[in-house]
PDB file of C-alpha atoms and ligand atoms in Angstrom:
ATOM      1  CA  MET A   1      30.226 -82.304 -11.007  1.00 96.00           C
ATOM      2  CA  ASN A   2      29.142 -81.295  -7.500  1.00 98.00           C
ATOM      3  CA  LEU A   3      32.291 -80.048  -5.873  1.00 98.00           C
ATOM      4  CA  ILE A   4      33.326 -78.755  -2.456  1.00 98.00           C
ATOM      5  CA  LEU A   5      36.451 -76.645  -2.016  1.00 98.00           C
ATOM      6  CA  LEU A   6      37.983 -77.106   1.429  1.00 97.00           C
ATOM      7  CA  GLY A   7      40.986 -75.365   2.896  1.00 96.00           C
ATOM      8  CA  PRO A   8      42.074 -72.598   5.234  1.00 95.00           C
ATOM      9  CA  PRO A   9      41.256 -68.939   4.543  1.00 92.00           C
ATOM     10  CA  GLY A  10      43.592 -67.600   1.881  1.00 88.00           C
ATOM     11  CA  ALA A  11      44.379 -70.990   0.312  1.00 93.00           C
ATOM     12  CA  GLY A  12      42.876 -69.800  -2.973  1.00 91.00           C
ATOM     13  CA  LYS A  13      39.423 -71.361  -2.830  1.00 94.00           C
ATOM     14  CA  GLY A  14      37.755 -68.305  -4.369  1.00 92.00           C
ATOM     15  CA  THR A  15      40.415 -67.865  -7.043  1.00 91.00           C
ATOM     16  CA  HIS A  16      40.264 -71.469  -8.230  1.00 96.00           C
ATOM     17  CA  ALA A  17      36.482 -71.624  -7.878  1.00 96.00           C
ATOM     18  CA  GLN A  18      36.184 -68.746 -10.357  1.00 93.00           C
ATOM     19  CA  ARG A  19      38.464 -70.507 -12.825  1.00 95.00           C
ATOM     20  CA  LEU A  20      36.580 -73.791 -12.476  1.00 97.00           C
ATOM     21  CA  MET A  21      33.299 -71.949 -12.945  1.00 96.00           C
ATOM     22  CA  ASN A  22      34.549 -70.543 -16.262  1.00 95.00           C
ATOM     23  CA  GLU A  23      36.040 -73.831 -17.415  1.00 96.00           C
ATOM     24  CA  LEU A  24      33.183 -76.125 -16.395  1.00 97.00           C
ATOM     25  CA  GLY A  25      30.274 -73.733 -16.898  1.00 97.00           C
ATOM     26  CA  ILE A  26      28.845 -74.419 -13.440  1.00 98.00           C
ATOM     27  CA  PRO A  27      28.216 -71.804 -10.744  1.00 97.00           C
ATOM     28  CA  GLN A  28      30.493 -70.939  -7.830  1.00 96.00           C
ATOM     29  CA  ILE A  29      28.521 -70.715  -4.617  1.00 97.00           C
ATOM     30  CA  SER A  30      30.415 -68.758  -1.996  1.00 96.00           C
ATOM     31  CA  THR A  31      28.720 -68.357   1.367  1.00 96.00           C
ATOM     32  CA  GLY A  32      31.308 -65.684   2.245  1.00 94.00           C
ATOM     33  CA  ASP A  33      30.337 -63.623  -0.844  1.00 92.00           C
ATOM     34  CA  ALA A  34      26.626 -64.155  -0.172  1.00 95.00           C
ATOM     35  CA  LEU A  35      27.049 -63.016   3.428  1.00 96.00           C
ATOM     36  CA  ARG A  36      29.160 -59.975   2.484  1.00 93.00           C
ATOM     37  CA  GLN A  37      26.501 -58.950  -0.047  1.00 93.00           C
ATOM     38  CA  ALA A  38      23.820 -59.317   2.619  1.00 95.00           C
ATOM     39  CA  VAL A  39      25.847 -57.151   5.007  1.00 95.00           C
ATOM     40  CA  LYS A  40      26.352 -54.533   2.289  1.00 92.00           C
ATOM     41  CA  ALA A  41      22.638 -54.542   1.424  1.00 96.00           C
ATOM     42  CA  GLY A  42      21.684 -54.320   5.112  1.00 97.00           C
ATOM     43  CA  THR A  43      19.251 -57.257   4.992  1.00 97.00           C
ATOM     44  CA  GLU A  44      18.122 -59.092   8.120  1.00 96.00           C
ATOM     45  CA  LEU A  45      20.594 -61.883   7.336  1.00 96.00           C
ATOM     46  CA  GLY A  46      23.355 -59.322   6.908  1.00 97.00           C
ATOM     47  CA  LEU A  47      22.557 -57.652  10.215  1.00 97.00           C
ATOM     48  CA  SER A  48      22.699 -60.979  12.057  1.00 96.00           C
ATOM     49  CA  ALA A  49      25.901 -62.108  10.315  1.00 97.00           C
ATOM     50  CA  LYS A  50      27.932 -58.901  10.545  1.00 96.00           C
ATOM     51  CA  LYS A  51      29.333 -59.165  14.070  1.00 96.00           C
ATOM     52  CA  TYR A  52      30.501 -62.755  13.619  1.00 97.00           C
ATOM     53  CA  MET A  53      32.192 -61.975  10.320  1.00 95.00           C
ATOM     54  CA  GLU A  54      34.023 -58.913  11.563  1.00 93.00           C
ATOM     55  CA  ALA A  55      35.403 -60.932  14.483  1.00 92.00           C
ATOM     56  CA  GLY A  56      36.488 -63.757  12.170  1.00 92.00           C
ATOM     57  CA  ASP A  57      34.068 -66.166  13.845  1.00 96.00           C
ATOM     58  CA  LEU A  58      31.705 -68.471  11.999  1.00 97.00           C
ATOM     59  CA  VAL A  59      28.152 -67.340  11.393  1.00 97.00           C
ATOM     60  CA  PRO A  60      25.669 -69.738  13.082  1.00 97.00           C
ATOM     61  CA  ASP A  61      25.025 -72.925  11.078  1.00 98.00           C
ATOM     62  CA  GLU A  62      21.269 -72.270  10.712  1.00 96.00           C
ATOM     63  CA  LEU A  63      21.917 -69.032   8.837  1.00 95.00           C
ATOM     64  CA  VAL A  64      24.251 -70.468   6.201  1.00 97.00           C
ATOM     65  CA  ILE A  65      22.609 -73.872   5.721  1.00 98.00           C
ATOM     66  CA  GLY A  66      19.395 -72.182   4.577  1.00 95.00           C
ATOM     67  CA  ILE A  67      21.234 -69.997   2.045  1.00 95.00           C
ATOM     68  CA  VAL A  68      22.899 -73.009   0.428  1.00 97.00           C
ATOM     69  CA  GLU A  69      19.831 -75.242   0.462  1.00 97.00           C
ATOM     70  CA  GLU A  70      17.819 -72.558  -1.373  1.00 96.00           C
ATOM     71  CA  ARG A  71      20.596 -71.724  -3.818  1.00 96.00           C
ATOM     72  CA  LEU A  72      21.078 -75.357  -4.899  1.00 97.00           C
ATOM     73  CA  LYS A  73      17.448 -75.499  -6.057  1.00 97.00           C
ATOM     74  CA  ALA A  74      18.109 -72.922  -8.800  1.00 97.00           C
ATOM     75  CA  PRO A  75      18.110 -74.171 -12.417  1.00 97.00           C
ATOM     76  CA  ASP A  76      21.763 -73.221 -12.972  1.00 97.00           C
ATOM     77  CA  CYS A  77      22.846 -75.712 -10.287  1.00 98.00           C
ATOM     78  CA  GLN A  78      21.290 -78.734 -11.918  1.00 96.00           C
ATOM     79  CA  LYS A  79      24.394 -79.536 -13.998  1.00 96.00           C
ATOM     80  CA  GLY A  80      26.768 -79.111 -11.068  1.00 98.00           C
ATOM     81  CA  TYR A  81      28.217 -76.481  -8.757  1.00 98.00           C
ATOM     82  CA  ILE A  82      31.281 -75.465  -6.804  1.00 98.00           C
ATOM     83  CA  LEU A  83      30.782 -74.852  -3.091  1.00 98.00           C
ATOM     84  CA  ASP A  84      33.366 -72.359  -1.863  1.00 97.00           C
ATOM     85  CA  GLY A  85      33.491 -71.825   1.900  1.00 96.00           C
ATOM     86  CA  PHE A  86      30.682 -74.261   2.713  1.00 98.00           C
ATOM     87  CA  PRO A  87      30.486 -76.573   4.585  1.00 98.00           C
ATOM     88  CA  ARG A  88      32.681 -75.213   7.371  1.00 98.00           C
ATOM     89  CA  THR A  89      31.509 -77.356  10.281  1.00 98.00           C
ATOM     90  CA  VAL A  90      30.611 -81.033  10.604  1.00 98.00           C
ATOM     91  CA  LYS A  91      27.029 -79.954  11.310  1.00 98.00           C
ATOM     92  CA  GLN A  92      26.913 -78.085   7.995  1.00 98.00           C
ATOM     93  CA  ALA A  93      28.374 -81.114   6.185  1.00 98.00           C
ATOM     94  CA  GLU A  94      25.744 -83.391   7.689  1.00 98.00           C
ATOM     95  CA  ALA A  95      22.975 -80.994   6.679  1.00 98.00           C
ATOM     96  CA  LEU A  96      24.416 -80.761   3.165  1.00 98.00           C
ATOM     97  CA  SER A  97      24.392 -84.536   2.802  1.00 98.00           C
ATOM     98  CA  ARG A  98      20.609 -84.443   3.279  1.00 98.00           C
ATOM     99  CA  PHE A  99      19.949 -82.156   0.303  1.00 97.00           C
ATOM    100  CA  ALA A 100      22.942 -82.659  -2.013  1.00 98.00           C
ATOM    101  CA  LYS A 101      25.025 -85.442  -3.525  1.00 97.00           C
ATOM    102  CA  ILE A 102      28.688 -84.417  -3.444  1.00 98.00           C
ATOM    103  CA  ASP A 103      31.148 -85.970  -5.924  1.00 98.00           C
ATOM    104  CA  VAL A 104      34.468 -84.541  -4.730  1.00 98.00           C
ATOM    105  CA  ALA A 105      35.790 -82.556  -1.764  1.00 98.00           C
ATOM    106  CA  LEU A 106      38.990 -80.870  -2.910  1.00 98.00           C
ATOM    107  CA  ASN A 107      41.284 -79.836  -0.077  1.00 98.00           C
ATOM    108  CA  LEU A 108      43.690 -76.974  -0.809  1.00 97.00           C
ATOM    109  CA  SER A 109      46.347 -77.162   1.887  1.00 95.00           C
ATOM    110  CA  LEU A 110      48.734 -74.363   2.775  1.00 93.00           C
ATOM    111  CA  ALA A 111      51.039 -73.413   5.684  1.00 90.00           C
ATOM    112  CA  ASP A 112      49.894 -70.824   8.255  1.00 87.00           C
ATOM    113  CA  GLU A 113      52.695 -68.323   7.645  1.00 88.00           C
ATOM    114  CA  VAL A 114      51.848 -68.181   3.944  1.00 91.00           C
ATOM    115  CA  ILE A 115      48.185 -67.626   4.787  1.00 92.00           C
ATOM    116  CA  ILE A 116      48.968 -64.644   6.989  1.00 91.00           C
ATOM    117  CA  ARG A 117      51.108 -63.041   4.275  1.00 90.00           C
ATOM    118  CA  ARG A 118      48.414 -63.539   1.676  1.00 90.00           C
ATOM    119  CA  LEU A 119      45.439 -62.356   3.667  1.00 92.00           C
ATOM    120  CA  SER A 120      47.104 -59.233   4.986  1.00 94.00           C
ATOM    121  CA  GLY A 121      47.789 -58.053   1.401  1.00 95.00           C
ATOM    122  CA  ARG A 122      44.451 -59.105  -0.035  1.00 94.00           C
ATOM    123  CA  ARG A 123      42.047 -56.708  -1.768  1.00 96.00           C
ATOM    124  CA  VAL A 124      38.588 -57.776  -2.863  1.00 94.00           C
ATOM    125  CA  CYS A 125      35.761 -56.694  -5.156  1.00 94.00           C
ATOM    126  CA  LEU A 126      32.471 -56.722  -3.264  1.00 91.00           C
ATOM    127  CA  LYS A 127      30.509 -56.686  -6.512  1.00 90.00           C
ATOM    128  CA  CYS A 128      31.800 -59.758  -8.395  1.00 89.00           C
ATOM    129  CA  GLY A 129      33.865 -61.527  -5.711  1.00 86.00           C
ATOM    130  CA  GLY A 130      37.191 -60.992  -7.500  1.00 89.00           C
ATOM    131  CA  THR A 131      40.265 -61.208  -5.234  1.00 90.00           C
ATOM    132  CA  TYR A 132      43.706 -59.685  -5.714  1.00 92.00           C
ATOM    133  CA  HIS A 133      46.989 -59.273  -3.834  1.00 93.00           C
ATOM    134  CA  ILE A 134      48.643 -55.867  -3.490  1.00 95.00           C
ATOM    135  CA  SER A 135      51.903 -57.333  -4.807  1.00 92.00           C
ATOM    136  CA  THR A 136      50.326 -57.800  -8.261  1.00 92.00           C
ATOM    137  CA  LEU A 137      48.091 -54.714  -8.426  1.00 96.00           C
ATOM    138  CA  ASN A 138      50.881 -52.171  -9.096  1.00 95.00           C
ATOM    139  CA  GLY A 139      48.884 -49.502  -7.313  1.00 94.00           C
ATOM    140  CA  ARG A 140      45.664 -50.126  -9.254  1.00 96.00           C
ATOM    141  CA  ASP A 141      42.586 -50.010  -7.000  1.00 96.00           C
ATOM    142  CA  THR A 142      39.767 -51.212  -9.259  1.00 97.00           C
ATOM    143  CA  CYS A 143      38.511 -54.685 -10.200  1.00 97.00           C
ATOM    144  CA  ALA A 144      39.856 -56.065 -13.500  1.00 95.00           C
ATOM    145  CA  ASN A 145      36.560 -57.904 -14.108  1.00 93.00           C
ATOM    146  CA  CYS A 146      33.995 -55.222 -13.376  1.00 96.00           C
ATOM    147  CA  GLY A 147      35.717 -51.928 -12.567  1.00 97.00           C
ATOM    148  CA  GLU A 148      34.381 -51.690  -8.989  1.00 97.00           C
ATOM    149  CA  LYS A 149      36.696 -50.097  -6.413  1.00 97.00           C
ATOM    150  CA  LEU A 150      38.664 -52.729  -4.473  1.00 98.00           C
ATOM    151  CA  VAL A 151      38.566 -52.801  -0.682  1.00 96.00           C
ATOM    152  CA  GLN A 152      40.351 -54.542   2.170  1.00 94.00           C
ATOM    153  CA  ARG A 153      38.049 -56.826   4.123  1.00 91.00           C
ATOM    154  CA  LYS A 154      37.684 -55.929   7.811  1.00 89.00           C
ATOM    155  CA  ASP A 155      38.390 -59.539   8.707  1.00 91.00           C
ATOM    156  CA  ASP A 156      41.748 -59.377   6.906  1.00 94.00           C
ATOM    157  CA  ALA A 157      43.161 -57.329   9.817  1.00 91.00           C
ATOM    158  CA  PRO A 158      46.078 -59.176  11.550  1.00 88.00           C
ATOM    159  CA  GLU A 159      44.259 -59.907  14.852  1.00 88.00           C
ATOM    160  CA  THR A 160      41.249 -61.251  13.039  1.00 92.00           C
ATOM    161  CA  ILE A 161      43.360 -63.387  10.713  1.00 93.00           C
ATOM    162  CA  ARG A 162      44.806 -65.180  13.758  1.00 92.00           C
ATOM    163  CA  ASN A 163      41.316 -65.867  15.071  1.00 93.00           C
ATOM    164  CA  ARG A 164      40.152 -67.155  11.669  1.00 94.00           C
ATOM    165  CA  LEU A 165      43.072 -69.599  11.587  1.00 94.00           C
ATOM    166  CA  SER A 166      42.189 -70.980  15.000  1.00 95.00           C
ATOM    167  CA  VAL A 167      38.509 -71.218  14.037  1.00 96.00           C
ATOM    168  CA  TYR A 168      39.589 -73.073  10.907  1.00 96.00           C
ATOM    169  CA  ALA A 169      41.752 -75.513  12.869  1.00 96.00           C
ATOM    170  CA  GLY A 170      39.064 -76.171  15.473  1.00 98.00           C
ATOM    171  CA  GLN A 171      35.860 -76.251  13.433  1.00 98.00           C
ATOM    172  CA  THR A 172      36.635 -76.716   9.734  1.00 98.00           C
ATOM    173  CA  ALA A 173      39.752 -78.907   9.529  1.00 97.00           C
ATOM    174  CA  PRO A 174      37.787 -81.917  10.936  1.00 98.00           C
ATOM    175  CA  LEU A 175      35.976 -81.953   7.574  1.00 98.00           C
ATOM    176  CA  ILE A 176      39.159 -83.275   5.977  1.00 98.00           C
ATOM    177  CA  ASP A 177      38.712 -86.532   7.929  1.00 98.00           C
ATOM    178  CA  TYR A 178      34.971 -86.445   7.399  1.00 98.00           C
ATOM    179  CA  TYR A 179      35.308 -86.460   3.595  1.00 98.00           C
ATOM    180  CA  GLN A 180      38.302 -88.791   3.681  1.00 98.00           C
ATOM    181  CA  GLN A 181      36.138 -91.358   5.437  1.00 98.00           C
ATOM    182  CA  LYS A 182      33.475 -90.954   2.769  1.00 98.00           C
ATOM    183  CA  GLY A 183      36.124 -91.576   0.082  1.00 98.00           C
ATOM    184  CA  LEU A 184      35.494 -88.169  -1.507  1.00 98.00           C
ATOM    185  CA  LEU A 185      38.658 -86.321  -0.489  1.00 98.00           C
ATOM    186  CA  ARG A 186      41.373 -85.175  -2.879  1.00 98.00           C
ATOM    187  CA  THR A 187      44.207 -82.903  -1.746  1.00 97.00           C
ATOM    188  CA  VAL A 188      46.366 -80.351  -3.518  1.00 97.00           C
ATOM    189  CA  ASP A 189      49.446 -79.267  -1.544  1.00 95.00           C
ATOM    190  CA  CYS A 190      49.693 -75.659  -2.601  1.00 93.00           C
ATOM    191  CA  ASP A 191      53.267 -74.563  -3.248  1.00 91.00           C
ATOM    192  CA  PRO A 192      53.471 -70.982  -1.922  1.00 89.00           C
ATOM    193  CA  ASP A 193      55.969 -70.035  -4.641  1.00 89.00           C
ATOM    194  CA  ALA A 194      53.925 -71.390  -7.521  1.00 92.00           C
ATOM    195  CA  THR A 195      51.922 -69.056  -9.747  1.00 91.00           C
ATOM    196  CA  VAL A 196      48.121 -69.182  -9.728  1.00 91.00           C
ATOM    197  CA  GLU A 197      48.321 -70.874 -13.149  1.00 95.00           C
ATOM    198  CA  GLU A 198      50.622 -73.608 -11.838  1.00 96.00           C
ATOM    199  CA  THR A 199      48.405 -74.278  -8.839  1.00 96.00           C
ATOM    200  CA  TYR A 200      45.331 -74.293 -11.040  1.00 97.00           C
ATOM    201  CA  ASP A 201      47.027 -76.972 -13.178  1.00 97.00           C
ATOM    202  CA  ALA A 202      47.453 -79.068 -10.013  1.00 97.00           C
ATOM    203  CA  VAL A 203      43.765 -78.487  -9.212  1.00 98.00           C
ATOM    204  CA  ARG A 204      42.762 -79.639 -12.705  1.00 98.00           C
ATOM    205  CA  LYS A 205      44.893 -82.791 -12.355  1.00 97.00           C
ATOM    206  CA  ALA A 206      43.374 -83.582  -8.981  1.00 97.00           C
ATOM    207  CA  LEU A 207      39.918 -83.322 -10.576  1.00 97.00           C
ATOM    208  CA  ASP A 208      40.944 -85.449 -13.591  1.00 96.00           C
ATOM    209  CA  LEU A 209      40.400 -82.500 -15.945  1.00 95.00           C
ATOM    210  CA  ALA A 210      43.971 -82.524 -17.221  1.00 78.00           C
TER     211      ALA A 210
HETATM  212  P1  ADP B   1      37.815 -66.923   3.887  1.00 57.97           P
HETATM  213  O1  ADP B   1      37.752 -68.280   3.261  1.00 57.97           O
HETATM  214  O2  ADP B   1      38.735 -66.012   3.191  1.00 57.97           O
HETATM  215  O3  ADP B   1      38.007 -66.929   5.370  1.00 57.97           O
HETATM  216  P2  ADP B   1      34.967 -66.395   3.324  1.00 57.97           P
HETATM  217  O4  ADP B   1      34.717 -65.293   2.380  1.00 57.97           O
HETATM  218  O5  ADP B   1      34.710 -67.765   2.877  1.00 57.97           O
HETATM  219  O6  ADP B   1      36.457 -66.198   3.809  1.00 57.97           O
HETATM  220  O7  ADP B   1      34.140 -66.143   4.677  1.00 57.97           O
HETATM  221  C1  ADP B   1      34.194 -64.922   5.394  1.00 57.97           C
HETATM  222  C2  ADP B   1      33.412 -65.033   6.679  1.00 57.97           C
HETATM  223  O8  ADP B   1      32.034 -65.319   6.380  1.00 57.97           O
HETATM  224  C3  ADP B   1      33.842 -66.150   7.622  1.00 57.97           C
HETATM  225  O9  ADP B   1      34.919 -65.761   8.439  1.00 57.97           O
HETATM  226  C4  ADP B   1      32.555 -66.394   8.414  1.00 57.97           C
HETATM  227  O10 ADP B   1      32.328 -65.392   9.378  1.00 57.97           O
HETATM  228  C5  ADP B   1      31.491 -66.233   7.341  1.00 57.97           C
HETATM  229  N1  ADP B   1      31.170 -67.522   6.663  1.00 57.97           N
HETATM  230  C6  ADP B   1      31.358 -67.812   5.351  1.00 57.97           C
HETATM  231  N2  ADP B   1      30.972 -69.072   5.073  1.00 57.97           N
HETATM  232  C7  ADP B   1      30.530 -69.594   6.245  1.00 57.97           C
HETATM  233  C8  ADP B   1      30.019 -70.867   6.634  1.00 57.97           C
HETATM  234  N3  ADP B   1      29.877 -71.877   5.755  1.00 57.97           N
HETATM  235  N4  ADP B   1      29.669 -71.037   7.941  1.00 57.97           N
HETATM  236  C9  ADP B   1      29.797 -70.043   8.843  1.00 57.97           C
HETATM  237  N5  ADP B   1      30.294 -68.832   8.548  1.00 57.97           N
HETATM  238  C10 ADP B   1      30.650 -68.597   7.269  1.00 57.97           C
HETATM  239 ZN1   ZN B   2      34.583 -57.021  -9.652  1.00 57.97          ZN
END
Protein backbone atom coordinates (compact mmCIF):
# COMPACT_ATOMS: atom_id res chain seq x y z
CA MET A 1 0.00 0.00 0.00
CA ASN A 2 1.33 3.44 -0.96
CA LEU A 3 -0.05 5.74 1.67
CA ILE A 4 0.00 9.46 2.40
CA LEU A 5 -0.69 10.79 5.89
CA LEU A 6 -2.24 14.26 5.79
CA GLY A 7 -3.16 16.48 8.69
CA PRO A 8 -2.04 19.47 10.72
CA PRO A 9 1.17 19.43 12.77
CA GLY A 10 0.61 17.48 15.97
CA ALA A 11 -2.29 15.39 14.64
CA GLY A 12 -0.25 12.23 15.21
CA LYS A 13 1.04 11.53 11.71
CA GLY A 14 4.45 10.42 12.98
CA THR A 15 3.02 8.32 15.80
CA HIS A 16 0.60 6.41 13.58
CA ALA A 17 3.12 6.15 10.74
CA GLN A 18 5.49 4.30 13.08
CA ARG A 19 2.74 1.89 14.11
CA LEU A 20 1.70 1.28 10.51
CA MET A 21 5.33 0.71 9.57
CA ASN A 22 5.60 -2.03 12.21
CA GLU A 23 2.26 -3.59 11.34
CA LEU A 24 2.57 -3.50 7.55
CA GLY A 25 6.34 -3.94 7.25
CA ILE A 26 6.70 -0.95 4.92
CA PRO A 27 8.89 2.10 5.56
CA GLN A 28 7.79 5.44 7.00
CA ILE A 29 9.19 8.30 4.97
CA SER A 30 9.16 11.52 6.95
CA THR A 31 10.48 14.60 5.19
CA GLY A 32 10.55 16.38 8.57
CA ASP A 33 12.83 13.67 10.04
CA ALA A 34 15.01 13.65 6.92
CA LEU A 35 15.38 17.43 7.08
CA ARG A 36 16.11 17.46 10.83
CA GLN A 37 18.81 14.82 10.29
CA ALA A 38 20.31 16.92 7.50
CA VAL A 39 20.34 19.98 9.77
CA LYS A 40 21.97 17.96 12.56
CA ALA A 41 24.60 16.57 10.17
CA GLY A 42 25.26 20.04 8.73
CA THR A 43 24.87 18.95 5.09
CA GLU A 44 24.22 21.43 2.29
CA LEU A 45 20.53 20.47 2.35
CA GLY A 46 20.45 21.00 6.10
CA LEU A 47 22.06 24.42 5.83
CA SER A 48 19.50 25.54 3.24
CA ALA A 49 16.54 24.11 5.16
CA LYS A 50 17.40 25.29 8.67
CA LYS A 51 16.08 28.86 8.59
CA TYR A 52 12.72 27.86 7.12
CA MET A 53 12.23 25.08 9.65
CA GLU A 54 13.09 27.19 12.67
CA ALA A 55 10.56 29.81 11.55
CA GLY A 56 7.88 27.15 11.00
CA ASP A 57 7.78 27.92 7.27
CA LEU A 58 7.86 25.31 4.54
CA VAL A 59 11.18 24.42 2.96
CA PRO A 60 11.13 25.19 -0.80
CA ASP A 61 9.39 22.50 -2.89
CA GLU A 62 12.50 21.72 -4.98
CA LEU A 63 14.44 20.66 -1.89
CA VAL A 64 11.89 18.17 -0.56
CA ILE A 65 10.63 16.76 -3.87
CA GLY A 66 14.13 15.52 -4.70
CA ILE A 67 14.52 13.79 -1.32
CA VAL A 68 11.27 11.86 -1.76
CA GLU A 69 11.82 10.98 -5.41
CA GLU A 70 15.22 9.45 -4.56
CA ARG A 71 13.98 7.67 -1.45
CA LEU A 72 11.09 5.96 -3.27
CA LYS A 73 13.58 4.26 -5.62
CA ALA A 74 15.07 2.24 -2.74
CA PRO A 75 14.33 -1.52 -2.68
CA ASP A 76 12.48 -1.31 0.65
CA CYS A 77 9.83 0.94 -0.93
CA GLN A 78 8.83 -1.49 -3.63
CA LYS A 79 6.18 -3.20 -1.48
CA GLY A 80 4.70 0.07 -0.27
CA TYR A 81 5.47 3.07 1.93
CA ILE A 82 3.97 5.62 4.26
CA LEU A 83 4.60 9.27 3.40
CA ASP A 84 4.52 11.35 6.57
CA GLY A 85 4.65 15.12 6.07
CA PHE A 86 4.84 14.98 2.27
CA PRO A 87 3.25 16.29 0.12
CA ARG A 88 2.57 19.60 1.87
CA THR A 89 1.73 21.80 -1.12
CA VAL A 90 -0.28 21.22 -4.29
CA LYS A 91 2.96 21.59 -6.25
CA GLN A 92 4.52 18.75 -4.25
CA ALA A 93 1.41 16.59 -4.80
CA GLU A 94 1.56 17.19 -8.54
CA ALA A 95 5.25 16.29 -8.62
CA LEU A 96 4.56 13.15 -6.58
CA SER A 97 1.90 12.02 -9.03
CA ARG A 98 4.58 11.94 -11.73
CA PHE A 99 6.81 9.43 -9.92
CA ALA A 100 4.45 7.53 -7.58
CA LYS A 101 1.08 5.81 -7.61
CA ILE A 102 -0.76 6.65 -4.38
CA ASP A 103 -3.48 4.30 -3.08
CA VAL A 104 -4.83 6.25 -0.10
CA ALA A 105 -4.46 9.72 1.41
CA LEU A 106 -5.45 9.44 5.06
CA ASN A 107 -6.43 12.74 6.65
CA LEU A 108 -6.04 12.98 10.43
CA SER A 109 -8.14 15.95 11.49
CA LEU A 110 -7.85 17.74 14.81
CA ALA A 111 -8.91 21.09 16.33
CA ASP A 112 -6.37 23.93 16.62
CA GLU A 113 -6.51 24.28 20.41
CA VAL A 114 -5.66 20.60 20.83
CA ILE A 115 -2.74 20.98 18.43
CA ILE A 116 -1.25 23.84 20.43
CA ARG A 117 -1.49 21.86 23.68
CA ARG A 118 0.15 18.84 22.11
CA LEU A 119 2.99 20.56 20.32
CA SER A 120 4.00 22.73 23.25
CA GLY A 121 4.51 19.60 25.41
CA ARG A 122 6.16 17.50 22.74
CA ARG A 123 9.62 15.95 23.09
CA VAL A 124 11.32 14.15 20.23
CA CYS A 125 14.17 11.73 19.55
CA LEU A 126 16.37 13.06 16.76
CA LYS A 127 17.90 9.63 16.22
CA CYS A 128 14.89 7.38 15.54
CA GLY A 129 12.07 9.92 15.13
CA GLY A 130 10.20 8.80 18.26
CA THR A 131 7.80 11.41 19.70
CA TYR A 132 6.51 11.77 23.25
CA HIS A 133 4.43 14.17 25.35
CA ILE A 134 5.69 15.45 28.70
CA SER A 135 2.42 14.36 30.33
CA THR A 136 3.33 10.69 29.78
CA LEU A 137 7.11 10.83 30.32
CA ASN A 138 7.00 11.12 34.14
CA GLY A 139 10.23 13.09 34.09
CA ARG A 140 12.11 10.60 31.90
CA ASP A 141 14.25 12.34 29.26
CA THR A 142 15.46 9.49 27.05
CA CYS A 143 13.90 7.68 24.08
CA ALA A 144 12.11 4.41 24.93
CA ASN A 145 13.13 2.95 21.54
CA CYS A 146 16.80 3.82 21.36
CA GLY A 147 17.92 5.53 24.57
CA GLU A 148 18.87 8.84 22.90
CA LYS A 149 18.28 12.01 24.94
CA LEU A 150 14.94 13.64 24.07
CA VAL A 151 14.80 17.28 23.00
CA GLN A 152 12.19 19.95 22.37
CA ARG A 153 12.08 21.02 18.74
CA LYS A 154 12.82 24.72 18.17
CA ASP A 155 9.71 24.95 16.02
CA ASP A 156 7.56 23.75 18.92
CA ALA A 157 7.91 27.20 20.56
CA PRO A 158 4.48 28.93 20.93
CA GLU A 159 5.08 31.70 18.34
CA THR A 160 6.31 29.22 15.79
CA ILE A 161 3.40 26.85 16.41
CA ARG A 162 0.98 29.65 15.46
CA ASN A 163 2.88 30.25 12.23
CA ARG A 164 2.91 26.52 11.41
CA LEU A 165 -0.87 26.38 11.84
CA SER A 166 -1.38 29.27 9.44
CA VAL A 167 1.06 27.74 6.95
CA TYR A 168 -0.88 24.49 7.24
CA ALA A 169 -4.22 26.21 6.63
CA GLY A 170 -2.92 28.20 3.66
CA GLN A 171 -0.66 25.72 1.88
CA THR A 172 -1.37 22.17 3.03
CA ALA A 173 -5.11 21.99 3.80
CA PRO A 174 -5.94 22.44 0.06
CA LEU A 175 -4.56 18.91 -0.39
CA ILE A 176 -7.66 17.57 1.35
CA ASP A 177 -9.76 18.72 -1.63
CA TYR A 178 -7.06 17.67 -4.06
CA TYR A 179 -7.14 14.04 -2.88
CA GLN A 180 -10.90 14.09 -2.37
CA GLN A 181 -11.30 14.94 -6.04
CA LYS A 182 -9.03 12.04 -6.97
CA GLY A 183 -11.21 9.71 -4.86
CA LEU A 184 -8.27 8.78 -2.62
CA LEU A 185 -9.21 10.62 0.58
CA ARG A 186 -10.19 8.95 3.84
CA THR A 187 -10.59 10.94 7.06
CA VAL A 188 -10.20 10.07 10.72
CA ASP A 189 -11.67 12.66 13.11
CA CYS A 190 -9.22 12.41 15.96
CA ASP A 191 -10.90 12.55 19.35
CA PRO A 192 -8.55 14.60 21.56
CA ASP A 193 -9.50 12.54 24.62
CA ALA A 194 -8.92 9.17 23.01
CA THR A 195 -5.76 7.19 23.73
CA VAL A 196 -3.19 6.61 20.98
CA GLU A 197 -4.39 2.99 20.84
CA GLU A 198 -8.01 4.04 20.29
CA THR A 199 -7.06 6.47 17.54
CA TYR A 200 -4.83 3.88 15.94
CA ASP A 201 -7.84 1.51 15.86
CA ALA A 202 -9.77 4.21 13.97
CA VAL A 203 -6.81 4.55 11.58
CA ARG A 204 -6.78 0.79 10.98
CA LYS A 205 -10.54 0.80 10.27
CA ALA A 206 -10.19 3.67 7.83
CA LEU A 207 -7.52 1.66 5.99
CA ASP A 208 -9.63 -1.53 6.04
CA LEU A 209 -7.04 -3.29 8.22
CA ALA A 210 -9.50 -3.99 11.02
P1 LIG B 1 5.04 18.69 11.88
O1 LIG B 1 4.15 17.80 11.08
O2 LIG B 1 5.08 18.35 13.30
O3 LIG B 1 4.84 20.16 11.64
P2 LIG B 1 7.44 17.83 10.38
O4 LIG B 1 8.44 17.10 11.18
O5 LIG B 1 6.66 17.08 9.40
O6 LIG B 1 6.52 18.56 11.43
O7 LIG B 1 8.14 19.07 9.63
C1 LIG B 1 8.94 20.02 10.31
C2 LIG B 1 9.35 21.12 9.37
O8 LIG B 1 10.12 20.56 8.28
C3 LIG B 1 8.21 21.87 8.68
O9 LIG B 1 7.70 22.90 9.49
C4 LIG B 1 8.91 22.39 7.42
O10 LIG B 1 9.74 23.49 7.69
C5 LIG B 1 9.81 21.23 7.05
N1 LIG B 1 9.14 20.26 6.13
C6 LIG B 1 8.86 18.96 6.40
N2 LIG B 1 8.24 18.37 5.36
C7 LIG B 1 8.13 19.33 4.40
C8 LIG B 1 7.56 19.37 3.10
N3 LIG B 1 6.98 18.29 2.54
N4 LIG B 1 7.63 20.55 2.41
C9 LIG B 1 8.21 21.64 2.94
N5 LIG B 1 8.74 21.68 4.17
C10 LIG B 1 8.71 20.55 4.90
ZN1 LIG C 1 14.95 7.14 19.64
